[in-house]
Each structure stands twice: as C-alpha cells, then as structure tokens.
Amino acid sequence: MVFNWFRRKFDKSESEPVPDAEQVDKSVSEEAESDLPAAEPETDSTEVATDYLAWAKAAYENIQQQQAETAAQPAEDPDAVAAPTAPESEVPAAALDTIEPEIATIDPIESELSNDTPATAQGDNLPLWARDDRQQRLEQLKATAIETVEPAAPTPDIELDDDFLWSAKVLADQGRTPEQVSLDEINWLKKLRQGLDKTRRGFVNQFKALIGQGPLNASAVESIETLLLQADVGVEATDYVIETLQTKLRQESLPPEEAVAYLKQLLRDLLDQPYQANYTQEFLPTPDRLNIWLLVGVNGVGKTTTIGKLAHMSKSSGYKCLIAAGDTFRAAAVEQVKVWGQRSGIEVIANPGQNTDPAAVVFDAISAARSRETELLLVDTAGRLQNKKNLMDELSKIRRIIDKQAGNAQIESLLVLDATLGQNGLRQAQVFAEAAKLSGVILTKLDGTAKGGVALAVVQQLGLPIRFIGAGEGIEDLRPFSSYEFVEALLSG
C-alpha cells in the first residue's frame, strides 16, 4: 500500500480506490443517522480518532511494524546468505593484482565461498568423494554464517514525542486512520512544523496576549497588524484579516484559544479562495494524456531542485515522468538537472551544445514524451527577471511551442517563489503571469529562515493557488500544499 502524494491518499489498487476524507466523513454520518447495527464499528473508530493519544500510539505501532517488515525482507532472500562472507567485496579493484599471490594460499573452502560462480559448477572437475566432502563443509560454513550475521530488525528512526503527537492529530482531524499513516507523512509534517517554528513562536504568543486583554482597541489592532506584516502576510491580506477579525470580536467576546481557532479558520478560508474561482483543489496529472508542467521563476529560487523533487514524487506516485532541460543559459544548469534526474531515476532530455535554443529542447522533449507514452513532462526554464524583455520573450516562445506542438496536452505553468524573499518575490509575479499564463505557485525554502505569512500574500495579491511547498533540500522535501496542514503548523503551539 503506497501513499500517493499527488492524490494525498493511499492506493491499494486501481480497482479498489481509497476514499478521501470527505467521502469517509459522509459515509460515517450517513451510517450514524440510520439505526442499522453496521453503524457501531464506525462509532468505535470515531471514538478512537477523538482520543489523539491512543490514535497516535496505534499509528506509532503500525509504523514500527512496517519498519520491521521492511528490515526483514532482505534476510528472507536466500541469495543474500553468503554475502557477509565475501571478503574481496571490501578490497578495491585496483589492488587485486597486488594480492593475487596471497589469494592462492587461502583455504579452498574460503575461496569457493568468496567466488560469485556457483559451487556446483566449480566442483564439476573434482572426484566424487571430494565433491561430497567439499559440499558438506560448505553447508556447514553457511549454517554458521547464518547464525552469526543475522542482524536484528532496526527500530524506526522516529520517536513518540510532541512532534509525533501533533502530526498524528493533524492526520486524524483529516479523517485518516492509524493504519493509513506512513513514516514519510509524519516526517514531512514534523519538518513543516519545524520550518515554521520561528514564525509561530513570534506570532501566536503575542496574539494570545493581545486577545486576552479584552475587546480590541486601536492599540491592540495596530499591534496585531504589525505582527501580520512582520510575518510577511502583506498589506492586502493583513487588511482583510484585521477587518474580519474586528467584525467577529465585536459580535462576541472570544477567549484566547477560541480566538486562535477562529483565526485558523479565517486563514484557511483565505488560502482556499482561488479554488472558488477558476481553479480546482486537486492538482495532479490527468490520466491517459500528456501533462506538461512548465516551471518558471528568477535565478536562485530553486526551480531545478524543485523539478528533481517533483520527478521523484511523480515516480513514487506511479506516474511516468520525463524532464526537459530547458535552462540552457545558466552555467552547469543542464548538468544539475541531469544529477537530479539520476537521483530520481527519471530520463532527462537535453541538448549537448551550449547556449542552445531552449524552445528546441522543449520541442524534442515533447516528441520524446509522446514516443515513450509519458504522463508528465517537467520543463525547466532559464531564470529571468521581470524587466529582462528578451528573456521574457523567450519564455513566451516556449509557451507558444508547447501550445502548438501539444495542443491536446494538459498544460500547467507553475511559478517558483523563494519564501525567504517575501514581498520582493511577489513583485515579479505579475509579469510572469502574462508571459507564462500561470496556473499555480510553488513556495520553496520554508525551512526555518522564511516567514510563513508569505503564503497568504501570494494568494491574496496574485489570486493563484499554492500547489506545492518545499521545506528542505532533500529529494522528499516537497509536498502538495494543504491549507489545513499549513495553518496548523503555522499557528498550533
């Protein structure tokens, strides 16, 4: 059972899809309204989900079992028994010629064990009595090796700490069961929470203190406004939050905890606003057709790194992927994307020449994607500033080539923004939106130095949905954006 990161759910099989959280909640509510006995098991699962500590312990035990099963799989391979007894695997190949005389003096039994050729084939030229004796000694040595080198199953690299309990609560609130939790999900949520720790600690405590003083006065409103601006929320999003918050607090007095809960809902609604317009909330490659995702942005925001992570995610989720190395202007950019292709096991289409036409590379990549029946083609582009007209014209040319050569493909243009740049990165987005017809944003580098409020500014000022967020340099440190998980990581103490 593999977790599909694009669909954000487990895939048991194509014929047996796993219901998402909304379907689970709907089915539970429908059964609860009926008087049938079948509703009783659902009631038990709901009670377990509300007891977050028990839920977390069950998830932890499930992860331990998964890790133990994974560690035990290599030991069950009979071909791996003789591997620990191969001495020359630790000897450099260049030194084999220098130790050849010593190898000749080694006991024949040890020599046979360290040789890759099967023992029965090597003993064909021996007398019958020698074969039996030799086979008996080999079996004895193998039996001894099994007893001495069998490793104990390692414990999972995770602890049942506060971060685990918080991650378990976030997953349980989204309708997940302990059996559907993987170690990758827990590690990702922990990393996201740690990346937003600086913003959370500086905002939540002061916000609670201001709300706890009573009805908001002019001074308190100004202080909250300052907190939001310091978190890179932006002027427009800050004004929206302040006005909505003031209206709510005039209607009723909220304790600090309830005020934070209301603020969470307010921020989630703000982040989900683009989905009420022309964008769908589920962002994944369309099946049975070619999908082309064009990644744009200035130099240094992490486009090439993001492409490598997206390729790894697509392969892990079961999609056929291809990468087009369209950044032909930056030095070593093609070599960099090739390295990411090797890490993720994805083929890279590139032109060996220097300063070649990136549109030509994209043209070749589309042809290769069609011939290989690729489902997702990721296109890297050159970094450019919004005031560089020639480069922006080149980006428009790439988009025209894609529209012409793959008119029936599902085409998406994603703007990669460095979250550490804050408002500076947003000023470039308007020109990119005109040249590349943007359909979403990828926020990178949310790993401790960024201010998480920039996500709200992106949505409010650009009107574009956030599709993915990155919180590290590892190949698995990029995930689809979830407003619920993001706000919980941003505001949960």
Short mmCIF file of C-alpha atoms in Angstrom, two decimals:
data_model
loop_
_atom_site.label_atom_id
_atom_site.label_comp_id
_atom_site.label_asym_id
_atom_site.label_seq_id
_atom_site.Cartn_x
_atom_site.Cartn_y
_atom_site.Cartn_z
CA MET A 1 0.00 0.00 0.00
CA VAL A 2 1.76 3.14 -1.28
CA PHE A 3 0.81 6.68 -0.35
CA ASN A 4 0.11 8.71 -3.49
CA TRP A 5 1.37 12.20 -2.72
CA PHE A 6 -0.41 13.79 -5.65
CA ARG A 7 -3.80 12.42 -4.57
CA ARG A 8 -2.90 12.65 -0.88
CA LYS A 9 -4.27 9.19 -0.15
CA PHE A 10 -3.26 5.55 -0.15
CA ASP A 11 -3.65 3.48 -3.31
CA LYS A 12 -4.42 -0.16 -2.57
CA SER A 13 -5.18 -0.96 -6.19
CA GLU A 14 -6.68 0.66 -9.25
CA SER A 15 -9.87 -1.34 -8.83
CA GLU A 16 -10.17 -0.58 -5.12
CA PRO A 17 -9.64 3.17 -4.62
CA VAL A 18 -9.25 4.51 -1.12
CA PRO A 19 -11.97 7.04 -0.22
CA ASP A 20 -10.80 10.52 0.60
CA ALA A 21 -11.53 12.30 3.87
CA GLU A 22 -14.77 13.90 2.65
CA GLN A 23 -16.17 10.57 1.47
CA VAL A 24 -15.23 8.94 4.77
CA ASP A 25 -16.94 11.67 6.78
CA LYS A 26 -20.03 11.45 4.55
CA SER A 27 -20.31 7.69 4.87
CA VAL A 28 -19.84 7.87 8.64
CA SER A 29 -22.55 10.49 9.00
CA GLU A 30 -24.98 8.54 6.79
CA GLU A 31 -24.49 5.39 8.81
CA ALA A 32 -24.80 7.27 12.07
CA GLU A 33 -28.21 8.58 11.04
CA SER A 34 -29.54 5.06 10.44
CA ASP A 35 -30.46 2.52 13.10
CA LEU A 36 -28.62 -0.34 11.46
CA PRO A 37 -26.18 -2.35 13.58
CA ALA A 38 -23.49 -1.74 10.95
CA ALA A 39 -23.02 1.78 12.31
CA GLU A 40 -21.47 0.50 15.53
CA PRO A 41 -17.94 -0.11 14.18
CA GLU A 42 -17.86 3.42 12.74
CA THR A 43 -18.75 4.80 16.16
CA ASP A 44 -15.81 2.97 17.66
CA SER A 45 -13.41 4.36 15.04
CA THR A 46 -14.72 7.87 15.68
CA GLU A 47 -14.08 7.50 19.39
CA VAL A 48 -10.54 6.32 18.70
CA ALA A 49 -9.96 9.29 16.38
CA THR A 50 -11.02 11.73 19.10
CA ASP A 51 -8.60 10.19 21.55
CA TYR A 52 -5.49 11.56 19.88
CA LEU A 53 -3.07 9.90 22.26
CA ALA A 54 -4.49 6.43 21.60
CA TRP A 55 -4.65 7.25 17.89
CA ALA A 56 -1.00 8.32 17.90
CA LYS A 57 0.11 5.19 19.76
CA ALA A 58 -1.74 2.99 17.27
CA ALA A 59 -0.12 4.84 14.37
CA TYR A 60 3.29 4.55 16.01
CA GLU A 61 2.90 0.80 16.47
CA ASN A 62 1.80 0.47 12.85
CA ILE A 63 4.90 2.35 11.67
CA GLN A 64 7.09 0.13 13.85
CA GLN A 65 5.54 -2.92 12.26
CA GLN A 66 6.08 -1.50 8.76
CA GLN A 67 9.74 -0.81 9.54
CA ALA A 68 10.25 -4.29 10.97
CA GLU A 69 8.71 -5.90 7.89
CA THR A 70 10.86 -3.79 5.60
CA ALA A 71 14.01 -4.68 7.52
CA ALA A 72 13.16 -8.39 7.49
CA GLN A 73 12.66 -8.63 3.73
CA PRO A 74 16.39 -8.78 2.75
CA ALA A 75 17.05 -11.51 5.33
CA GLU A 76 14.45 -13.74 3.68
CA ASP A 77 16.39 -13.71 0.39
CA PRO A 78 18.36 -16.97 0.16
CA ASP A 79 20.86 -15.42 -2.22
CA ALA A 80 21.90 -12.95 0.46
CA VAL A 81 23.14 -15.63 2.89
CA ALA A 82 26.66 -15.87 1.54
CA ALA A 83 27.05 -12.12 1.06
CA PRO A 84 28.60 -11.40 4.51
CA THR A 85 31.35 -13.97 3.90
CA ALA A 86 32.66 -12.36 0.70
CA PRO A 87 35.99 -10.84 1.78
CA GLU A 88 37.06 -9.31 -1.51
CA SER A 89 33.95 -7.07 -1.65
CA GLU A 90 35.84 -4.75 0.68
CA VAL A 91 39.03 -4.78 -1.37
CA PRO A 92 39.49 -2.06 -4.02
CA ALA A 93 39.54 -3.37 -7.57
CA ALA A 94 42.83 -1.65 -8.30
CA ALA A 95 44.57 -3.64 -5.55
CA LEU A 96 43.53 -7.10 -6.74
CA ASP A 97 46.68 -7.60 -8.86
CA THR A 98 48.96 -6.89 -5.90
CA ILE A 99 47.39 -9.52 -3.63
CA GLU A 100 46.99 -12.30 -6.20
CA PRO A 101 49.83 -14.47 -4.78
CA GLU A 102 48.25 -14.34 -1.31
CA ILE A 103 44.85 -15.42 -2.64
CA ALA A 104 46.39 -18.62 -3.94
CA THR A 105 47.34 -19.63 -0.37
CA ILE A 106 43.82 -19.20 1.02
CA ASP A 107 41.93 -22.30 2.01
CA PRO A 108 39.93 -23.63 -0.98
CA ILE A 109 36.69 -23.58 1.01
CA GLU A 110 37.01 -19.86 1.77
CA SER A 111 37.94 -19.21 -1.82
CA GLU A 112 34.84 -21.02 -3.03
CA LEU A 113 32.63 -19.01 -0.66
CA SER A 114 34.03 -15.70 -1.86
CA ASN A 115 33.64 -16.53 -5.55
CA ASP A 116 30.49 -15.47 -7.47
CA THR A 117 30.49 -18.71 -9.52
CA PRO A 118 28.08 -21.36 -8.15
CA ALA A 119 29.74 -24.04 -6.05
CA THR A 120 28.28 -26.93 -8.04
CA ALA A 121 29.74 -25.54 -11.29
CA GLN A 122 33.23 -25.12 -9.79
CA GLY A 123 33.29 -28.65 -8.39
CA ASP A 124 32.47 -30.45 -11.61
CA ASN A 125 36.14 -31.37 -12.19
CA LEU A 126 36.66 -32.78 -8.68
CA PRO A 127 36.43 -36.51 -7.83
CA LEU A 128 33.11 -37.72 -6.47
CA TRP A 129 34.43 -38.24 -2.94
CA ALA A 130 35.95 -34.73 -2.96
CA ARG A 131 32.70 -33.17 -4.14
CA ASP A 132 30.72 -34.71 -1.28
CA ASP A 133 33.29 -33.67 1.31
CA ARG A 134 33.53 -30.16 -0.11
CA GLN A 135 29.73 -29.73 -0.28
CA GLN A 136 29.39 -30.88 3.34
CA ARG A 137 31.96 -28.35 4.51
CA LEU A 138 30.32 -25.55 2.52
CA GLU A 139 26.93 -26.26 4.04
CA GLN A 140 28.46 -26.27 7.50
CA LEU A 141 30.10 -22.90 6.92
CA LYS A 142 26.87 -21.43 5.53
CA ALA A 143 24.92 -22.63 8.57
CA THR A 144 27.48 -21.00 10.85
CA ALA A 145 27.30 -17.74 8.86
CA ILE A 146 23.53 -17.61 9.22
CA GLU A 147 23.75 -17.86 13.00
CA THR A 148 26.44 -15.21 13.37
CA VAL A 149 25.48 -12.50 10.88
CA GLU A 150 21.69 -12.38 11.13
CA PRO A 151 21.00 -8.74 12.09
CA ALA A 152 18.29 -7.65 14.45
CA ALA A 153 15.48 -5.62 12.95
CA PRO A 154 16.31 -1.92 13.38
CA THR A 155 13.90 0.32 15.23
CA PRO A 156 12.22 3.08 13.20
CA ASP A 157 14.02 6.41 13.07
CA ILE A 158 11.19 8.18 14.88
CA GLU A 159 10.14 8.91 18.44
CA LEU A 160 6.73 9.22 20.06
CA ASP A 161 7.43 12.84 21.02
CA ASP A 162 5.46 16.07 20.90
CA ASP A 163 6.04 16.49 17.15
CA PHE A 164 4.70 12.98 16.50
CA LEU A 165 1.60 13.62 18.62
CA TRP A 166 0.96 16.90 16.79
CA SER A 167 1.40 15.23 13.40
CA ALA A 168 -0.95 12.42 14.43
CA LYS A 169 -3.61 14.93 15.50
CA VAL A 170 -3.39 16.74 12.14
CA LEU A 171 -3.81 13.48 10.22
CA ALA A 172 -6.62 12.24 12.47
CA ASP A 173 -8.53 15.50 12.03
CA GLN A 174 -8.43 14.94 8.27
CA GLY A 175 -10.22 11.59 8.59
CA ARG A 176 -7.21 9.30 8.43
CA THR A 177 -6.90 6.02 10.32
CA PRO A 178 -3.76 4.82 12.13
CA GLU A 179 -3.30 2.09 9.51
CA GLN A 180 -3.11 4.72 6.76
CA VAL A 181 -0.22 6.65 8.30
CA SER A 182 3.28 6.31 6.90
CA LEU A 183 6.63 7.38 8.27
CA ASP A 184 7.11 9.77 5.32
CA GLU A 185 3.96 11.69 6.25
CA ILE A 186 4.97 12.03 9.90
CA ASN A 187 8.46 13.19 8.95
CA TRP A 188 7.08 15.72 6.47
CA LEU A 189 4.65 17.26 8.97
CA LYS A 190 7.38 17.44 11.60
CA LYS A 191 9.69 19.18 9.13
CA LEU A 192 6.97 21.64 8.09
CA ARG A 193 6.23 22.48 11.71
CA GLN A 194 9.90 22.97 12.49
CA GLY A 195 10.31 25.16 9.41
CA LEU A 196 7.52 27.48 10.57
CA ASP A 197 8.60 27.39 14.22
CA LYS A 198 10.17 30.85 14.15
CA THR A 199 7.04 32.49 12.74
CA ARG A 200 4.74 30.54 15.06
CA ARG A 201 6.57 31.38 18.27
CA GLY A 202 6.81 35.06 17.39
CA PHE A 203 3.15 35.40 16.43
CA VAL A 204 0.92 33.07 18.44
CA ASN A 205 2.09 34.05 21.94
CA GLN A 206 1.75 37.78 21.26
CA PHE A 207 -1.60 37.30 19.57
CA LYS A 208 -2.98 35.39 22.56
CA ALA A 209 -1.72 38.09 24.89
CA LEU A 210 -3.45 40.83 22.90
CA ILE A 211 -6.75 38.94 22.65
CA GLY A 212 -6.64 38.08 26.34
CA GLN A 213 -6.67 41.75 27.30
CA GLY A 214 -10.33 42.10 26.32
CA PRO A 215 -12.08 43.79 23.41
CA LEU A 216 -9.73 45.00 20.71
CA ASN A 217 -8.90 48.68 20.94
CA ALA A 218 -6.95 50.77 18.46
CA SER A 219 -3.65 49.89 20.10
CA ALA A 220 -4.33 46.15 20.05
CA VAL A 221 -5.42 46.25 16.41
CA GLU A 222 -2.25 48.09 15.50
CA SER A 223 -0.16 45.51 17.33
CA ILE A 224 -1.86 42.61 15.56
CA GLU A 225 -1.40 44.39 12.25
CA THR A 226 2.31 44.74 13.00
CA LEU A 227 2.57 41.03 13.82
CA LEU A 228 0.97 40.08 10.49
CA LEU A 229 3.22 42.39 8.50
CA GLN A 230 6.30 41.08 10.28
CA ALA A 231 5.23 37.57 9.26
CA ASP A 232 5.24 38.65 5.59
CA VAL A 233 1.48 38.40 5.27
CA GLY A 234 1.37 41.51 3.07
CA VAL A 235 -0.72 44.65 3.22
CA GLU A 236 -3.80 43.40 1.37
CA ALA A 237 -4.06 40.13 3.28
CA THR A 238 -3.38 41.93 6.58
CA ASP A 239 -6.19 44.40 5.98
CA TYR A 240 -8.57 41.54 5.18
CA VAL A 241 -7.64 39.60 8.32
CA ILE A 242 -7.87 42.66 10.59
CA GLU A 243 -11.27 43.75 9.29
CA THR A 244 -12.74 40.25 9.52
CA LEU A 245 -11.28 39.69 12.99
CA GLN A 246 -12.60 43.01 14.29
CA THR A 247 -16.10 42.24 12.99
CA LYS A 248 -16.11 38.87 14.73
CA LEU A 249 -14.84 40.22 18.06
CA ARG A 250 -17.43 43.00 18.03
CA GLN A 251 -20.17 40.38 17.80
CA GLU A 252 -18.88 38.19 20.62
CA SER A 253 -16.04 38.07 23.10
CA LEU A 254 -13.68 35.16 22.42
CA PRO A 255 -11.18 33.63 24.87
CA PRO A 256 -7.61 33.43 23.51
CA GLU A 257 -7.87 29.76 22.47
CA GLU A 258 -11.16 30.31 20.63
CA ALA A 259 -9.75 33.44 19.01
CA VAL A 260 -6.80 31.43 17.67
CA ALA A 261 -9.20 28.77 16.39
CA TYR A 262 -11.22 31.45 14.60
CA LEU A 263 -8.02 32.93 13.15
CA LYS A 264 -7.04 29.48 11.85
CA GLN A 265 -10.36 29.13 10.04
CA LEU A 266 -10.01 32.64 8.67
CA LEU A 267 -6.55 31.92 7.24
CA ARG A 268 -7.68 28.59 5.77
CA ASP A 269 -10.57 30.32 4.00
CA LEU A 270 -8.16 32.93 2.66
CA LEU A 271 -5.76 30.29 1.33
CA ASP A 272 -8.63 28.39 -0.31
CA GLN A 273 -10.13 31.43 -2.05
CA PRO A 274 -8.62 30.62 -5.50
CA TYR A 275 -10.49 27.31 -5.53
CA GLN A 276 -13.77 29.20 -5.51
CA ALA A 277 -12.83 30.88 -8.80
CA ASN A 278 -11.34 29.03 -11.79
CA TYR A 279 -9.02 26.54 -10.06
CA THR A 280 -9.60 23.02 -8.86
CA GLN A 281 -8.34 21.96 -5.46
CA GLU A 282 -6.97 18.62 -6.67
CA PHE A 283 -3.79 19.18 -8.67
CA LEU A 284 -2.38 16.06 -10.30
CA PRO A 285 -1.52 14.76 -13.77
CA THR A 286 -4.60 13.99 -15.86
CA PRO A 287 -4.67 10.26 -16.73
CA ASP A 288 -4.48 8.91 -20.28
CA ARG A 289 -2.96 12.06 -21.75
CA LEU A 290 0.28 14.03 -21.76
CA ASN A 291 0.67 16.57 -18.96
CA ILE A 292 3.24 19.35 -19.34
CA TRP A 293 4.26 21.38 -16.31
CA LEU A 294 6.35 24.47 -17.08
CA LEU A 295 8.36 25.81 -14.12
CA VAL A 296 9.33 29.49 -14.23
CA GLY A 297 10.96 31.98 -11.88
CA VAL A 298 14.10 34.01 -11.28
CA ASN A 299 17.53 32.50 -10.68
CA GLY A 300 18.12 31.10 -7.22
CA VAL A 301 14.55 30.30 -6.18
CA GLY A 302 15.07 26.54 -6.62
CA LYS A 303 13.42 25.67 -9.95
CA THR A 304 15.87 22.89 -10.88
CA THR A 305 15.81 21.42 -7.39
CA THR A 306 12.01 21.55 -7.38
CA ILE A 307 11.89 19.71 -10.71
CA GLY A 308 14.01 16.91 -9.26
CA LYS A 309 11.69 16.64 -6.27
CA LEU A 310 8.58 16.68 -8.45
CA ALA A 311 10.07 13.93 -10.61
CA HIS A 312 10.74 11.80 -7.54
CA MET A 313 7.21 12.42 -6.26
CA SER A 314 5.66 11.52 -9.61
CA LYS A 315 7.63 8.28 -9.85
CA SER A 316 6.77 7.36 -6.25
CA SER A 317 3.09 8.00 -7.01
CA GLY A 318 3.16 5.73 -10.07
CA TYR A 319 3.39 8.24 -12.94
CA LYS A 320 5.69 8.01 -15.97
CA CYS A 321 7.78 11.16 -15.95
CA LEU A 322 10.30 12.93 -18.19
CA ILE A 323 12.40 16.08 -17.65
CA ALA A 324 13.25 18.72 -20.27
CA ALA A 325 16.46 20.66 -19.51
CA GLY A 326 15.30 23.99 -20.93
CA ASP A 327 17.62 26.19 -18.86
CA THR A 328 20.36 26.46 -21.47
CA PHE A 329 21.66 29.89 -20.41
CA ARG A 330 22.87 29.34 -16.85
CA ALA A 331 26.25 27.64 -16.49
CA ALA A 332 26.01 23.98 -15.42
CA ALA A 333 22.21 24.13 -15.27
CA VAL A 334 21.83 21.17 -17.62
CA GLU A 335 24.33 19.12 -15.61
CA GLN A 336 22.47 19.99 -12.42
CA VAL A 337 19.11 18.80 -13.72
CA LYS A 338 20.78 15.62 -15.01
CA VAL A 339 22.05 14.91 -11.50
CA TRP A 340 18.51 15.30 -10.14
CA GLY A 341 17.29 13.02 -12.91
CA GLN A 342 19.75 10.35 -11.81
CA ARG A 343 18.67 10.69 -8.17
CA SER A 344 15.01 10.26 -9.04
CA GLY A 345 15.60 7.70 -11.80
CA ILE A 346 13.98 9.91 -14.47
CA GLU A 347 15.30 10.43 -18.01
CA VAL A 348 16.40 13.97 -18.92
CA ILE A 349 16.05 15.35 -22.47
CA ALA A 350 18.83 17.87 -23.10
CA ASN A 351 20.86 19.42 -25.93
CA PRO A 352 24.62 18.76 -25.57
CA GLY A 353 25.51 22.17 -27.07
CA GLN A 354 25.96 25.40 -25.14
CA ASN A 355 23.57 28.36 -25.34
CA THR A 356 21.19 26.33 -27.48
CA ASP A 357 17.62 27.35 -28.15
CA PRO A 358 15.52 26.25 -25.13
CA ALA A 359 12.42 26.10 -27.30
CA ALA A 360 14.17 23.46 -29.44
CA VAL A 361 14.86 21.40 -26.33
CA VAL A 362 11.20 21.60 -25.36
CA PHE A 363 10.20 20.57 -28.90
CA ASP A 364 12.44 17.46 -28.68
CA ALA A 365 11.15 16.67 -25.19
CA ILE A 366 7.52 16.74 -26.35
CA SER A 367 8.37 14.32 -29.17
CA ALA A 368 10.21 12.03 -26.74
CA ALA A 369 7.33 12.17 -24.25
CA ARG A 370 4.86 11.08 -26.90
CA SER A 371 7.03 8.22 -28.13
CA ARG A 372 7.58 6.96 -24.55
CA GLU A 373 3.91 7.39 -23.57
CA THR A 374 4.94 9.73 -20.79
CA GLU A 375 2.26 11.03 -18.46
CA LEU A 376 4.13 14.02 -17.01
CA LEU A 377 6.74 16.21 -18.73
CA LEU A 378 8.53 18.65 -16.41
CA VAL A 379 10.13 21.60 -18.22
CA ASP A 380 12.96 23.56 -16.61
CA THR A 381 13.38 27.15 -17.83
CA ALA A 382 16.07 29.79 -17.53
CA GLY A 383 15.93 32.12 -14.57
CA ARG A 384 14.99 35.62 -15.56
CA LEU A 385 13.98 38.96 -14.11
CA GLN A 386 10.72 40.56 -14.99
CA ASN A 387 12.50 43.58 -16.52
CA LYS A 388 14.60 41.49 -18.94
CA LYS A 389 12.46 41.74 -22.06
CA ASN A 390 14.49 39.31 -24.21
CA LEU A 391 14.31 36.55 -21.63
CA MET A 392 10.62 37.09 -21.04
CA ASP A 393 10.07 36.94 -24.80
CA GLU A 394 11.95 33.61 -24.82
CA LEU A 395 9.62 32.32 -22.15
CA SER A 396 6.63 33.33 -24.25
CA LYS A 397 8.18 31.49 -27.20
CA ILE A 398 8.47 28.29 -25.14
CA ARG A 399 4.83 28.57 -24.18
CA ARG A 400 3.82 29.05 -27.83
CA ILE A 401 5.81 25.95 -28.83
CA ILE A 402 4.06 23.92 -26.15
CA ASP A 403 0.63 25.19 -27.18
CA LYS A 404 1.36 24.39 -30.84
CA GLN A 405 3.07 21.01 -30.52
CA ALA A 406 0.98 19.64 -27.67
CA GLY A 407 -2.36 21.33 -28.03
CA ASN A 408 -4.22 18.32 -26.65
CA ALA A 409 -1.98 18.08 -23.58
CA GLN A 410 -2.87 19.33 -20.11
CA ILE A 411 -0.54 22.33 -19.70
CA GLU A 412 0.26 23.98 -16.38
CA SER A 413 2.66 26.86 -15.64
CA LEU A 414 3.98 26.99 -12.07
CA LEU A 415 5.80 29.99 -10.64
CA VAL A 416 8.53 29.00 -8.17
CA LEU A 417 8.93 31.58 -5.38
CA ASP A 418 11.57 31.70 -2.67
CA ALA A 419 9.68 32.12 0.61
CA THR A 420 12.68 33.86 2.20
CA LEU A 421 12.37 36.78 -0.26
CA GLY A 422 8.91 37.70 1.00
CA GLN A 423 7.33 40.67 -0.75
CA ASN A 424 10.25 41.08 -3.17
CA GLY A 425 9.33 37.88 -4.95
CA LEU A 426 5.70 38.92 -5.41
CA ARG A 427 6.61 41.97 -7.49
CA GLN A 428 7.96 39.69 -10.22
CA ALA A 429 4.85 37.53 -10.45
CA GLN A 430 2.60 39.86 -12.46
CA VAL A 431 4.91 39.86 -15.49
CA PHE A 432 5.38 36.10 -15.25
CA ALA A 433 1.62 35.65 -15.18
CA GLU A 434 1.33 37.47 -18.52
CA ALA A 435 4.21 35.64 -20.23
CA ALA A 436 3.62 32.09 -18.99
CA LYS A 437 -0.11 32.04 -18.19
CA LEU A 438 0.45 30.96 -14.61
CA SER A 439 -1.84 28.39 -13.04
CA GLY A 440 -0.22 28.00 -9.62
CA VAL A 441 2.67 28.76 -7.28
CA ILE A 442 5.33 26.61 -5.63
CA LEU A 443 6.76 28.02 -2.39
CA THR A 444 10.29 26.83 -1.59
CA LYS A 445 12.71 27.15 1.32
CA LEU A 446 10.16 27.08 4.14
CA ASP A 447 12.85 25.57 6.34
CA GLY A 448 13.28 27.95 9.24
CA THR A 449 14.51 31.22 7.74
CA ALA A 450 11.31 32.07 5.85
CA LYS A 451 8.26 33.82 7.26
CA GLY A 452 5.25 31.63 6.64
CA GLY A 453 2.84 34.53 6.14
CA VAL A 454 4.12 34.95 2.59
CA ALA A 455 1.74 32.16 1.55
CA LEU A 456 -1.22 34.40 2.43
CA ALA A 457 0.28 37.29 0.47
CA VAL A 458 0.75 35.06 -2.58
CA VAL A 459 -2.88 34.03 -2.62
CA GLN A 460 -4.30 37.47 -1.83
CA GLN A 461 -2.18 39.50 -4.25
CA LEU A 462 -1.80 37.03 -7.12
CA GLY A 463 -5.11 35.24 -6.88
CA LEU A 464 -3.22 32.00 -7.62
CA PRO A 465 -3.42 28.77 -5.62
CA ILE A 466 -0.36 27.36 -3.91
CA ARG A 467 0.22 23.92 -5.39
CA PHE A 468 3.38 22.70 -3.61
CA ILE A 469 5.61 23.78 -0.75
CA GLY A 470 9.22 22.84 -0.03
CA ALA A 471 10.79 22.69 3.43
CA GLY A 472 14.32 21.37 2.89
CA GLU A 473 16.95 20.30 0.38
CA GLY A 474 16.21 16.55 0.42
CA ILE A 475 14.60 14.83 -2.54
CA GLU A 476 11.43 14.17 -0.48
CA ASP A 477 11.18 17.69 0.97
CA LEU A 478 8.46 18.86 -1.41
CA ARG A 479 4.79 18.07 -0.92
CA PRO A 480 1.37 19.15 -2.25
CA PHE A 481 0.03 22.15 -0.39
CA SER A 482 -2.69 21.64 2.21
CA SER A 483 -4.17 24.75 3.78
CA TYR A 484 -5.19 22.77 6.87
CA GLU A 485 -1.74 21.34 7.50
CA PHE A 486 -0.05 24.67 6.75
CA VAL A 487 -2.22 26.71 9.10
CA GLU A 488 -1.89 24.13 11.87
CA ALA A 489 1.89 24.20 11.50
CA LEU A 490 1.81 27.99 11.47
CA LEU A 491 -0.47 28.62 14.46
CA SER A 492 -0.54 25.50 16.67
CA GLY A 493 1.54 26.00 19.78
#
